[in-house]
Short mmCIF file of C-alpha atoms in Angstrom, two decimals:
data_model
loop_
_atom_site.label_atom_id
_atom_site.label_comp_id
_atom_site.label_asym_id
_atom_site.label_seq_id
_atom_site.Cartn_x
_atom_site.Cartn_y
_atom_site.Cartn_z
CA MET A 1 23.24 -10.04 40.37
CA TYR A 2 23.19 -6.61 38.74
CA ALA A 3 20.94 -7.86 35.91
CA ALA A 4 18.51 -9.37 38.42
CA GLY A 5 18.36 -6.10 40.34
CA LEU A 6 17.76 -4.19 37.13
CA LEU A 7 14.91 -6.54 36.20
CA ILE A 8 13.29 -6.15 39.65
CA ALA A 9 13.56 -2.36 39.39
CA CYS A 10 12.07 -2.47 35.91
CA SER A 11 9.18 -4.62 37.17
CA CYS A 12 8.54 -2.23 40.05
CA LEU A 13 8.42 0.72 37.68
CA ILE A 14 5.97 -1.13 35.47
CA SER A 15 3.75 -2.07 38.42
CA GLU A 16 3.90 1.45 39.89
CA SER A 17 2.78 3.01 36.60
CA TYR A 18 -0.32 0.82 36.62
CA GLN A 19 -1.43 1.75 40.14
CA ARG A 20 -2.77 5.13 38.98
CA ALA A 21 -6.43 5.44 37.97
CA PRO A 22 -6.18 4.73 34.24
CA PHE A 23 -9.53 6.08 33.10
CA PRO A 24 -11.58 9.33 33.25
CA GLU A 25 -13.52 10.04 36.43
CA GLN A 26 -16.78 10.48 34.50
CA GLU A 27 -16.71 6.84 33.46
CA LYS A 28 -17.42 5.81 37.06
CA ASP A 29 -20.92 7.22 36.70
CA PRO A 30 -23.46 4.85 35.06
CA THR A 31 -25.18 7.91 33.60
CA PHE A 32 -22.19 8.47 31.31
CA TRP A 33 -22.48 5.04 29.74
CA ASN A 34 -26.29 5.06 29.62
CA THR A 35 -26.37 8.44 27.90
CA TRP A 36 -23.76 7.37 25.36
CA ALA A 37 -25.63 4.13 24.63
CA GLN A 38 -28.96 5.95 24.24
CA LYS A 39 -27.40 8.41 21.81
CA THR A 40 -25.97 5.51 19.81
CA LEU A 41 -29.36 3.80 19.85
CA LYS A 42 -31.08 6.93 18.58
CA ASN A 43 -28.62 7.13 15.70
CA ALA A 44 -29.08 3.43 14.93
CA LEU A 45 -32.83 3.87 14.61
CA THR A 46 -32.32 6.40 11.80
CA LEU A 47 -30.66 3.68 9.71
CA GLN A 48 -34.08 2.14 9.07
CA THR A 49 -34.44 4.81 6.38
CA LEU A 50 -32.11 3.30 3.82
CA ASN A 51 -30.13 5.34 1.33
CA THR A 52 -31.26 3.88 -2.01
CA ASN A 53 -29.95 6.73 -4.14
CA LYS A 54 -27.94 5.97 -7.22
CA ALA A 55 -24.25 6.28 -6.38
CA LYS A 56 -22.80 8.96 -8.61
CA ASN A 57 -19.37 8.39 -7.07
CA VAL A 58 -17.73 5.27 -5.64
CA ILE A 59 -14.61 5.25 -3.47
CA LEU A 60 -12.84 2.12 -2.23
CA PHE A 61 -10.26 2.57 0.52
CA LEU A 62 -8.11 -0.54 0.81
CA GLY A 63 -5.87 -0.92 3.85
CA ASP A 64 -3.43 -3.59 2.70
CA GLY A 65 -3.08 -6.07 5.55
CA MET A 66 -5.45 -4.09 7.78
CA GLY A 67 -7.08 -6.91 9.74
CA VAL A 68 -9.40 -6.29 12.67
CA PRO A 69 -6.58 -6.28 15.29
CA THR A 70 -4.82 -3.64 13.18
CA VAL A 71 -7.99 -1.54 13.03
CA THR A 72 -8.32 -1.68 16.83
CA ALA A 73 -4.66 -0.84 17.44
CA THR A 74 -4.90 2.01 14.92
CA ARG A 75 -7.87 3.42 16.82
CA ILE A 76 -5.92 3.39 20.07
CA LEU A 77 -2.87 4.98 18.44
CA LYS A 78 -4.96 7.71 16.82
CA GLY A 79 -6.42 8.62 20.21
CA GLN A 80 -3.08 8.53 21.98
CA LEU A 81 -1.53 10.78 19.36
CA SER A 82 -4.23 13.30 20.29
CA GLY A 83 -3.45 13.04 23.99
CA HIS A 84 -6.31 10.70 24.91
CA TYR A 85 -6.39 7.20 26.36
CA GLY A 86 -7.12 5.87 22.90
CA GLU A 87 -9.60 3.04 23.36
CA GLU A 88 -12.63 5.36 23.27
CA THR A 89 -11.47 7.14 20.11
CA GLN A 90 -13.43 6.90 16.86
CA LEU A 91 -11.71 6.26 13.58
CA GLU A 92 -13.30 7.78 10.51
CA MET A 93 -14.20 4.27 9.39
CA ASP A 94 -15.81 3.62 12.78
CA LYS A 95 -18.40 6.25 11.90
CA PHE A 96 -19.64 4.29 8.89
CA PRO A 97 -23.15 2.95 9.58
CA PHE A 98 -22.75 -0.49 8.00
CA VAL A 99 -20.09 -3.07 8.77
CA SER A 100 -19.70 -6.61 7.48
CA LEU A 101 -17.04 -9.26 7.20
CA ALA A 102 -15.37 -10.61 4.06
CA LYS A 103 -13.87 -14.07 3.65
CA THR A 104 -10.45 -13.57 2.11
CA TYR A 105 -9.24 -17.00 1.00
CA ASN A 106 -7.96 -17.43 -2.56
CA THR A 107 -9.22 -20.25 -4.75
CA ASP A 108 -5.99 -22.15 -4.08
CA ALA A 109 -4.97 -20.72 -0.70
CA GLN A 110 -6.45 -20.74 2.78
CA VAL A 111 -4.27 -17.76 3.74
CA PRO A 112 -4.35 -15.40 0.75
CA ASP A 113 -2.00 -13.03 -1.02
CA SER A 114 -2.72 -9.49 -2.18
CA ALA A 115 -3.04 -10.31 -5.88
CA GLY A 116 -5.71 -12.99 -5.65
CA THR A 117 -7.65 -10.90 -3.13
CA ALA A 118 -7.40 -7.77 -5.29
CA THR A 119 -8.89 -9.69 -8.19
CA ALA A 120 -11.79 -10.62 -5.89
CA TYR A 121 -12.70 -7.17 -4.52
CA LEU A 122 -11.99 -5.35 -7.80
CA CYS A 123 -13.08 -7.82 -10.48
CA GLY A 124 -15.77 -9.71 -8.57
CA VAL A 125 -14.14 -13.10 -9.18
CA LYS A 126 -12.06 -15.16 -6.77
CA ALA A 127 -8.68 -16.17 -8.17
CA ASN A 128 -5.44 -17.99 -7.47
CA GLU A 129 -2.77 -16.38 -5.33
CA GLY A 130 -0.23 -14.34 -7.25
CA THR A 131 -2.50 -13.70 -10.23
CA LEU A 132 -4.10 -10.43 -11.30
CA GLY A 133 -7.25 -9.80 -13.32
CA VAL A 134 -7.59 -13.41 -14.44
CA SER A 135 -9.90 -16.20 -13.33
CA ALA A 136 -8.84 -19.24 -11.35
CA ALA A 137 -8.39 -21.11 -14.63
CA ALA A 138 -5.13 -19.19 -15.08
CA VAL A 139 -2.02 -20.71 -13.52
CA ARG A 140 0.56 -18.52 -11.81
CA SER A 141 3.64 -17.77 -13.92
CA GLN A 142 2.31 -19.71 -16.92
CA CYS A 143 1.88 -17.08 -19.61
CA ASN A 144 -0.06 -19.36 -21.95
CA THR A 145 -2.91 -19.65 -19.44
CA THR A 146 -3.68 -15.92 -19.61
CA LYS A 147 -5.61 -15.64 -22.87
CA GLY A 148 -9.30 -16.35 -22.52
CA ASN A 149 -9.19 -16.14 -18.73
CA GLU A 150 -9.12 -12.34 -18.39
CA VAL A 151 -11.68 -10.69 -16.10
CA THR A 152 -12.42 -6.95 -15.94
CA SER A 153 -12.56 -4.67 -12.91
CA ILE A 154 -15.00 -2.16 -11.52
CA LEU A 155 -12.58 0.57 -12.58
CA LYS A 156 -13.12 -0.46 -16.20
CA TRP A 157 -16.88 -0.78 -15.69
CA ALA A 158 -16.92 2.78 -14.36
CA LYS A 159 -14.74 4.09 -17.21
CA ASP A 160 -16.96 2.41 -19.80
CA ALA A 161 -19.97 4.07 -18.17
CA GLY A 162 -18.46 7.52 -18.71
CA LYS A 163 -17.14 8.10 -15.22
CA SER A 164 -13.70 9.43 -14.37
CA VAL A 165 -11.48 6.86 -12.66
CA GLY A 166 -8.43 7.05 -10.45
CA ILE A 167 -5.85 5.01 -8.56
CA VAL A 168 -3.95 6.35 -5.54
CA THR A 169 -1.52 4.16 -3.60
CA THR A 170 1.46 4.38 -1.27
CA THR A 171 3.03 1.38 -3.01
CA ARG A 172 4.24 1.26 -6.62
CA VAL A 173 1.33 1.81 -9.02
CA ASN A 174 2.05 -1.61 -10.54
CA HIS A 175 1.93 -3.42 -7.20
CA ALA A 176 -0.64 -6.14 -6.50
CA THR A 177 -3.58 -4.05 -5.30
CA PRO A 178 -3.72 -1.35 -8.00
CA SER A 179 -2.68 -3.78 -10.75
CA ALA A 180 -5.85 -5.86 -10.52
CA ALA A 181 -7.80 -2.74 -11.51
CA TYR A 182 -6.28 -2.70 -15.00
CA ALA A 183 -3.96 -5.67 -15.63
CA HIS A 184 -4.43 -9.28 -16.70
CA CYS A 185 -1.29 -10.99 -15.49
CA VAL A 186 -0.51 -14.49 -14.26
CA ASP A 187 2.34 -13.24 -12.08
CA ARG A 188 2.13 -10.23 -9.76
CA ASP A 189 5.93 -9.87 -9.86
CA TRP A 190 6.11 -9.00 -13.56
CA TYR A 191 6.47 -5.29 -12.78
CA SER A 192 8.37 -4.54 -15.99
CA ASP A 193 9.72 -6.73 -18.77
CA ASN A 194 12.96 -6.95 -16.78
CA GLU A 195 11.23 -9.20 -14.22
CA MET A 196 9.63 -11.49 -16.81
CA PRO A 197 11.04 -14.82 -18.06
CA ALA A 198 12.00 -14.98 -21.74
CA GLU A 199 9.31 -17.58 -22.39
CA ALA A 200 6.56 -15.25 -21.17
CA LEU A 201 7.81 -12.43 -23.38
CA MET A 202 8.06 -14.78 -26.33
CA HIS A 203 4.43 -15.83 -25.86
CA GLY A 204 3.31 -12.20 -25.91
CA CYS A 205 2.54 -11.55 -22.25
CA LYS A 206 2.87 -7.91 -21.23
CA ASP A 207 4.48 -6.57 -18.08
CA ILE A 208 2.20 -4.80 -15.58
CA ALA A 209 3.66 -1.30 -16.05
CA ARG A 210 2.96 -1.47 -19.75
CA GLN A 211 -0.59 -2.70 -19.14
CA LEU A 212 -1.22 0.32 -16.91
CA PHE A 213 -1.00 2.60 -19.92
CA GLU A 214 -2.38 0.28 -22.61
CA ASN A 215 -5.25 -1.80 -21.23
CA ILE A 216 -7.63 0.96 -20.11
CA PRO A 217 -6.87 4.08 -22.15
CA ASN A 218 -6.90 7.38 -20.31
CA ILE A 219 -7.14 6.45 -16.65
CA ASP A 220 -7.76 9.94 -15.31
CA VAL A 221 -5.64 9.89 -12.14
CA ILE A 222 -2.70 7.63 -11.31
CA MET A 223 -0.61 8.38 -8.21
CA GLY A 224 1.89 6.35 -6.22
CA GLY A 225 5.40 5.00 -6.64
CA GLY A 226 7.07 2.78 -9.25
CA ARG A 227 8.99 5.26 -11.44
CA LYS A 228 11.85 2.92 -12.23
CA PHE A 229 9.60 0.40 -13.96
CA MET A 230 8.53 3.03 -16.49
CA TYR A 231 12.02 3.96 -17.79
CA PRO A 232 14.65 2.17 -19.93
CA GLN A 233 17.36 0.21 -18.15
CA ASN A 234 20.09 2.29 -16.52
CA THR A 235 18.17 5.56 -16.95
CA SER A 236 19.12 7.60 -13.88
CA ASP A 237 16.26 8.52 -11.58
CA VAL A 238 15.35 12.19 -11.44
CA GLU A 239 15.44 12.22 -7.63
CA TYR A 240 18.26 9.75 -6.95
CA PRO A 241 20.61 10.13 -9.96
CA THR A 242 23.64 8.60 -8.19
CA GLN A 243 21.87 5.46 -6.94
CA PRO A 244 21.94 2.67 -9.56
CA LYS A 245 19.26 0.61 -7.78
CA MET A 246 16.81 3.46 -8.40
CA SER A 247 17.50 3.53 -12.15
CA GLY A 248 15.13 2.37 -14.88
CA THR A 249 14.56 -1.33 -15.39
CA ARG A 250 12.89 -1.70 -18.80
CA LYS A 251 14.66 -3.87 -21.38
CA ASP A 252 12.42 -2.81 -24.26
CA GLY A 253 13.86 0.71 -24.19
CA ARG A 254 10.46 2.33 -23.78
CA ASN A 255 9.96 5.46 -21.70
CA LEU A 256 6.36 5.00 -20.60
CA VAL A 257 6.25 8.31 -18.74
CA GLN A 258 7.33 10.30 -21.77
CA GLU A 259 4.88 8.37 -23.94
CA TRP A 260 2.10 9.36 -21.52
CA ILE A 261 3.21 13.00 -21.49
CA ASP A 262 3.24 13.11 -25.30
CA LYS A 263 -0.18 11.51 -25.50
CA MET A 264 -1.73 13.90 -22.97
CA LYS A 265 -0.08 17.17 -24.03
CA ASP A 266 -3.29 18.46 -25.61
CA LYS A 267 -5.63 16.92 -23.01
CA LYS A 268 -4.76 18.92 -19.89
CA GLY A 269 -2.46 16.13 -18.72
CA ASN A 270 0.10 16.74 -16.00
CA TYR A 271 3.01 14.58 -14.85
CA VAL A 272 4.47 15.29 -11.39
CA TRP A 273 7.08 13.53 -9.29
CA ASN A 274 7.23 15.53 -6.04
CA LYS A 275 4.94 17.17 -3.52
CA GLN A 276 5.59 20.73 -4.60
CA GLN A 277 4.60 19.97 -8.19
CA LEU A 278 1.46 18.14 -7.05
CA LEU A 279 0.21 20.82 -4.68
CA SER A 280 0.96 23.63 -7.13
CA LEU A 281 -1.57 22.21 -9.60
CA ASN A 282 -4.96 23.83 -10.03
CA PRO A 283 -7.32 20.82 -10.22
CA ASN A 284 -9.72 22.88 -12.35
CA ASN A 285 -7.07 22.95 -15.08
CA VAL A 286 -6.17 19.26 -14.84
CA ASP A 287 -8.09 16.48 -16.60
CA TYR A 288 -5.41 13.79 -16.43
CA LEU A 289 -2.79 13.36 -13.73
CA LEU A 290 0.17 10.99 -13.45
CA GLY A 291 2.14 11.26 -10.22
CA LEU A 292 5.09 8.94 -9.60
CA PHE A 293 6.77 10.04 -6.39
CA GLU A 294 9.36 7.31 -5.82
CA PRO A 295 11.27 4.73 -7.91
CA SER A 296 9.54 1.99 -5.93
CA GLU A 297 7.30 2.29 -2.84
CA LEU A 298 6.58 5.61 -1.17
CA ALA A 299 8.17 6.12 2.23
CA TYR A 300 6.41 5.02 5.39
CA GLU A 301 4.38 7.84 6.90
CA LEU A 302 6.70 7.97 9.92
CA GLU A 303 9.70 8.44 7.61
CA ARG A 304 8.11 10.57 4.90
CA ASN A 305 9.91 13.76 3.88
CA ASN A 306 7.16 16.31 4.47
CA ASP A 307 8.80 18.80 2.12
CA SER A 308 9.18 16.60 -0.96
CA ASP A 309 6.80 13.63 -0.53
CA PRO A 310 3.01 14.00 -0.53
CA SER A 311 0.98 12.23 2.13
CA LEU A 312 -1.82 9.85 1.23
CA THR A 313 -4.30 12.49 2.38
CA GLU A 314 -2.78 15.10 0.07
CA MET A 315 -2.89 12.72 -2.88
CA VAL A 316 -6.53 11.83 -2.17
CA ASP A 317 -7.43 15.50 -1.87
CA VAL A 318 -6.07 16.34 -5.32
CA ALA A 319 -7.42 13.15 -6.88
CA ILE A 320 -11.01 13.82 -5.81
CA LYS A 321 -10.84 17.45 -6.88
CA VAL A 322 -9.74 16.37 -10.36
CA LEU A 323 -12.19 13.47 -10.66
CA LYS A 324 -15.31 15.18 -9.30
CA LYS A 325 -15.44 17.61 -12.22
CA ASN A 326 -17.03 14.85 -14.30
CA GLN A 327 -20.82 15.27 -14.22
CA ASN A 328 -21.16 11.50 -14.55
CA GLY A 329 -19.23 10.98 -11.34
CA PHE A 330 -16.12 8.95 -10.58
CA TYR A 331 -14.60 5.74 -9.22
CA LEU A 332 -11.51 6.00 -7.04
CA LEU A 333 -9.33 3.23 -5.59
CA VAL A 334 -7.17 4.35 -2.66
CA GLU A 335 -4.64 1.98 -1.10
CA GLY A 336 -2.82 2.39 2.18
CA GLY A 337 -0.33 -0.17 0.96
CA ARG A 338 2.52 0.10 3.39
CA ILE A 339 0.47 -1.06 6.37
CA ASP A 340 1.16 -4.49 4.95
CA HIS A 341 4.89 -3.88 4.53
CA GLY A 342 5.30 -2.69 8.11
CA HIS A 343 3.70 -5.87 9.38
CA HIS A 344 5.82 -8.07 7.12
CA GLU A 345 8.90 -6.46 8.67
CA GLY A 346 7.50 -7.03 12.16
CA LYS A 347 7.60 -3.26 12.70
CA ALA A 348 4.16 -2.49 14.07
CA LYS A 349 4.86 1.20 14.60
CA LEU A 350 5.45 1.74 10.88
CA ALA A 351 2.31 -0.21 10.00
CA LEU A 352 0.02 1.55 12.47
CA TYR A 353 1.15 5.08 11.65
CA ASP A 354 0.38 4.34 8.00
CA ALA A 355 -3.05 3.10 9.04
CA VAL A 356 -3.69 6.32 10.97
CA GLU A 357 -2.75 8.29 7.85
CA MET A 358 -5.16 6.26 5.74
CA ASP A 359 -7.92 7.03 8.22
CA ARG A 360 -7.04 10.71 7.89
CA ALA A 361 -7.42 10.37 4.12
CA ILE A 362 -10.85 8.81 4.63
CA GLY A 363 -11.84 11.88 6.63
CA ARG A 364 -10.62 14.17 3.88
CA ALA A 365 -12.63 12.28 1.29
CA ASP A 366 -15.71 12.66 3.47
CA LEU A 367 -15.33 16.45 3.44
CA LEU A 368 -15.04 16.52 -0.34
CA THR A 369 -18.03 14.31 -1.10
CA SER A 370 -21.66 13.84 -0.07
CA ILE A 371 -23.02 10.72 1.58
CA HIS A 372 -26.17 11.17 -0.51
CA GLU A 373 -24.38 10.47 -3.79
CA THR A 374 -21.08 8.81 -2.87
CA LEU A 375 -20.72 5.19 -1.81
CA THR A 376 -17.56 4.82 0.26
CA VAL A 377 -16.23 1.40 1.27
CA VAL A 378 -13.25 0.75 3.54
CA THR A 379 -11.81 -2.74 3.81
CA ALA A 380 -8.64 -4.83 3.71
CA ASP A 381 -7.41 -7.48 1.34
CA HIS A 382 -6.26 -9.75 4.15
CA SER A 383 -5.13 -9.75 7.75
CA HIS A 384 -1.76 -10.44 9.42
CA VAL A 385 -0.62 -12.56 12.35
CA PHE A 386 -0.46 -9.36 14.39
CA THR A 387 -2.07 -9.10 17.81
CA PHE A 388 -1.88 -7.25 21.10
CA GLY A 389 -2.71 -8.47 24.58
CA GLY A 390 -1.15 -9.17 27.95
CA TYR A 391 -3.90 -7.66 30.14
CA THR A 392 -2.68 -4.13 29.53
CA LEU A 393 -4.57 -1.44 31.45
CA ARG A 394 -6.58 1.39 29.98
CA GLY A 395 -4.48 4.01 28.23
CA ASN A 396 -1.38 1.82 28.01
CA SER A 397 0.81 2.91 25.08
CA ILE A 398 -0.12 0.63 22.21
CA PHE A 399 3.62 0.09 21.76
CA GLY A 400 4.23 -0.32 25.50
CA LEU A 401 4.82 -3.17 27.91
CA ALA A 402 2.33 -5.49 29.49
CA PRO A 403 1.86 -4.64 33.20
CA LYS A 404 3.58 -7.77 34.49
CA VAL A 405 6.57 -9.81 33.45
CA SER A 406 6.06 -13.27 32.03
CA ASP A 407 5.32 -15.86 34.70
CA ALA A 408 7.20 -18.40 32.57
CA ASP A 409 10.55 -16.69 31.96
CA GLN A 410 10.22 -13.65 34.27
CA LYS A 411 10.98 -11.19 31.48
CA PRO A 412 8.92 -8.19 30.35
CA PHE A 413 7.05 -8.26 27.06
CA THR A 414 5.26 -5.76 24.87
CA ALA A 415 1.52 -5.89 24.32
CA ILE A 416 2.11 -6.22 20.57
CA SER A 417 3.42 -9.47 19.20
CA TYR A 418 3.36 -11.52 16.00
CA GLY A 419 2.59 -15.18 15.40
CA ASN A 420 5.67 -15.40 13.20
CA GLY A 421 8.27 -13.13 11.65
CA PRO A 422 11.71 -11.57 12.01
CA GLY A 423 11.13 -10.53 15.63
CA TYR A 424 11.90 -14.05 16.87
CA LYS A 425 15.19 -13.87 18.78
CA ILE A 426 16.94 -16.26 21.15
CA VAL A 427 19.58 -14.73 23.44
CA ASN A 428 21.61 -16.97 25.76
CA GLY A 429 19.22 -19.82 25.18
CA GLY A 430 16.07 -17.88 25.97
CA ARG A 431 13.73 -15.12 24.84
CA GLU A 432 15.38 -11.74 24.46
CA ASN A 433 15.00 -9.45 27.48
CA ILE A 434 13.43 -6.41 25.85
CA SER A 435 14.21 -4.17 28.82
CA THR A 436 17.62 -3.85 27.14
CA VAL A 437 16.20 -2.52 23.85
CA ASN A 438 14.14 0.47 22.73
CA TYR A 439 10.80 -1.20 22.07
CA GLU A 440 9.18 2.19 21.28
CA SER A 441 11.51 2.66 18.31
CA SER A 442 10.00 2.95 14.84
CA HIS A 443 12.10 -0.01 13.69
CA TYR A 444 11.63 -2.24 16.72
CA GLN A 445 10.61 -5.70 15.55
CA ALA A 446 8.01 -7.05 17.93
CA GLN A 447 8.69 -10.49 19.29
CA ALA A 448 7.34 -13.39 17.23
CA ALA A 449 6.58 -17.01 18.08
CA VAL A 450 8.03 -18.54 14.90
CA PRO A 451 11.21 -17.34 13.16
CA LEU A 452 10.65 -16.12 9.59
CA LEU A 453 12.51 -13.53 7.53
CA SER A 454 9.14 -11.98 6.66
CA GLU A 455 5.98 -12.17 8.76
CA THR A 456 3.03 -13.76 6.99
CA HIS A 457 -0.54 -12.81 6.22
CA GLY A 458 -3.37 -14.08 8.40
CA GLY A 459 -6.34 -16.08 7.19
CA ASP A 460 -9.05 -14.40 9.26
CA ASP A 461 -11.99 -12.45 7.87
CA VAL A 462 -11.58 -8.70 7.38
CA ALA A 463 -14.02 -5.90 8.15
CA VAL A 464 -15.91 -4.05 5.42
CA PHE A 465 -17.13 -0.57 6.41
CA ALA A 466 -19.68 1.14 4.14
CA LYS A 467 -21.64 4.37 3.91
CA GLY A 468 -23.66 6.09 1.21
CA PRO A 469 -26.04 4.78 -1.45
CA MET A 470 -26.90 1.07 -1.05
CA ALA A 471 -24.28 0.66 1.70
CA HIS A 472 -26.73 -1.57 3.58
CA LEU A 473 -26.08 -4.31 1.01
CA LEU A 474 -22.72 -4.82 2.71
CA HIS A 475 -23.98 -6.74 5.72
CA GLY A 476 -23.30 -10.02 7.49
CA ILE A 477 -20.53 -12.26 6.19
CA HIS A 478 -19.82 -12.56 2.48
CA GLU A 479 -17.23 -13.76 0.04
CA GLN A 480 -14.75 -11.01 -0.77
CA ASN A 481 -15.72 -10.96 -4.45
CA TYR A 482 -19.20 -9.74 -3.46
CA ILE A 483 -17.86 -6.24 -2.77
CA PRO A 484 -17.50 -4.89 -6.35
CA HIS A 485 -20.89 -6.32 -7.30
CA VAL A 486 -22.51 -4.18 -4.59
CA MET A 487 -20.57 -1.11 -5.67
CA ALA A 488 -21.51 -1.65 -9.31
CA TYR A 489 -25.16 -2.23 -8.39
CA ALA A 490 -25.25 1.02 -6.44
CA ALA A 491 -23.62 2.97 -9.28
CA CYS A 492 -25.60 1.29 -12.08
CA ILE A 493 -22.49 0.22 -13.97
CA GLY A 494 -21.16 -3.03 -15.40
CA GLN A 495 -23.68 -5.85 -15.45
CA ASN A 496 -25.82 -4.13 -12.79
CA GLN A 497 -27.95 -1.73 -14.81
CA ASN A 498 -31.38 -3.26 -15.45
CA HIS A 499 -32.67 -2.22 -12.03
CA CYS A 500 -31.77 1.45 -12.45
CA MET A 501 -34.52 3.99 -12.73
CA SER A 502 -34.22 6.56 -15.47
CA SER A 503 -35.25 9.43 -13.23
CA GLY A 504 -35.58 10.39 -9.60
CA GLY A 505 -32.03 9.54 -8.63
CA THR A 506 -32.94 6.34 -6.76
CA VAL A 507 -32.10 2.72 -7.40
CA GLY A 508 -35.14 0.50 -7.85
CA LEU A 509 -35.71 -3.24 -7.83
CA GLN A 510 -34.73 -5.31 -10.81
CA PRO A 511 -37.65 -5.82 -13.19
CA ALA A 512 -37.30 -9.57 -12.69
CA PHE A 513 -37.99 -9.09 -8.98
CA SER A 514 -41.08 -6.97 -9.73
CA SER A 515 -42.38 -9.55 -12.19
CA MET A 516 -41.91 -12.32 -9.66
CA ALA A 517 -43.78 -10.31 -7.05
CA SER A 518 -46.68 -9.90 -9.48
CA VAL A 519 -46.78 -13.63 -10.18
CA LEU A 520 -46.83 -14.42 -6.46
CA ALA A 521 -49.60 -11.91 -5.89
CA VAL A 522 -51.76 -13.42 -8.66
CA THR A 523 -51.07 -16.94 -7.40
CA ARG A 524 -52.13 -15.97 -3.89
CA PHE A 525 -55.32 -14.39 -5.24
CA LEU A 526 -56.22 -17.49 -7.26
CA TRP A 527 -55.49 -19.79 -4.33
#
């Protein structure tokens, strides 16, 4: 009887909170919407003048697991954190003039993983799930299928063209996304030789951490986590010396960090492992930077130690300042990697706060670069089975309740839910009554339809936002592997160089296209 009364009271409170006018008074006036639309139309008309400059710089922001529902929820959260309703807020990526969709499937998977997708949007070739920097002819975990099936990434194309290159991530630097930029590996889990089977080592396959330092010499900026994979087994971590699980993992006895330090000692190379060291650097005196801030992944943004751990925005700020000194320009890969991890745990709050931080980093990059010479692309590798609904009213907390209880089990539910994952709970034969839990907690696991220890990726298309030189080439719906080809074309690197003009700073048509136009013109004249 008490529980029923509590539920009725809860329902009344929910209903009462939704009886207030949930939107600004000005929005009742049609003039408000007409003026806004006309302003948007005026801006859209300016896009007819396309930016065909040569891209001196190229930046790819990758929100791991940042599907379209995550983008929308991030927008609402960003606005609500600033005291607004949220829905009307603009993300930095929302301001990009060109938006398209990318199909994310792997060659062997309808719903993809982060390794196969990374190979697509970095190397321009679709691949099997779990494999990095190799074609679909390579078989996951079979070392002997690596040789001859290697494919190179846009990071290498840029480095070969004389540009500075960098990788910034909130995951370990040898995690799936960054690894495809430099590694050729048939198993994304071969972080160090400790994680590799004896057969793979015997056949000469290299672990991913080792490939980071050996495959593409002198990557200019590397920042993220993953310290323990660089040190010999049982080497105590500098930050967590009493925690064995944070200690080094390498069986070959190599200290990859020290090897890097020794190699770069006369090349203005700097190794840092905490925020204070990073922010004390003068980028003008740094040509090479290695920053490893955690033994494994960096902390979620909501749990980050602001005194000792740099934010993604701070890392991006330093990275660009180091890279932009190169007169030939730069290529930078930035990953908001823990968006994905938050979703896998069913903890939407952790995921969305990390997405807000990545959007903040996008804004910082905008201030440090020019749209006239920098092509910036924001996308995701894949989506998640994350959604929000329930007919919530305007301004409802993105982590809040739907306005009415379920008409099936008469229990409240949050707007956010997952198609599967660890949030599935049965209590007394039915769905858990979340009025008894703190659903606004950072570690609240949103309810899921199917019980799984880890929530899965989604198979839906992801958005691709683009601005800068040749950004209009990212339009419509494309295969995910199309993305690096556009970026390379705009920057005149890799296989996309024949069309580049030697002067004037613009990108022209390929000679083959011009020749074909001439042939058609002559044919028409003769006809």
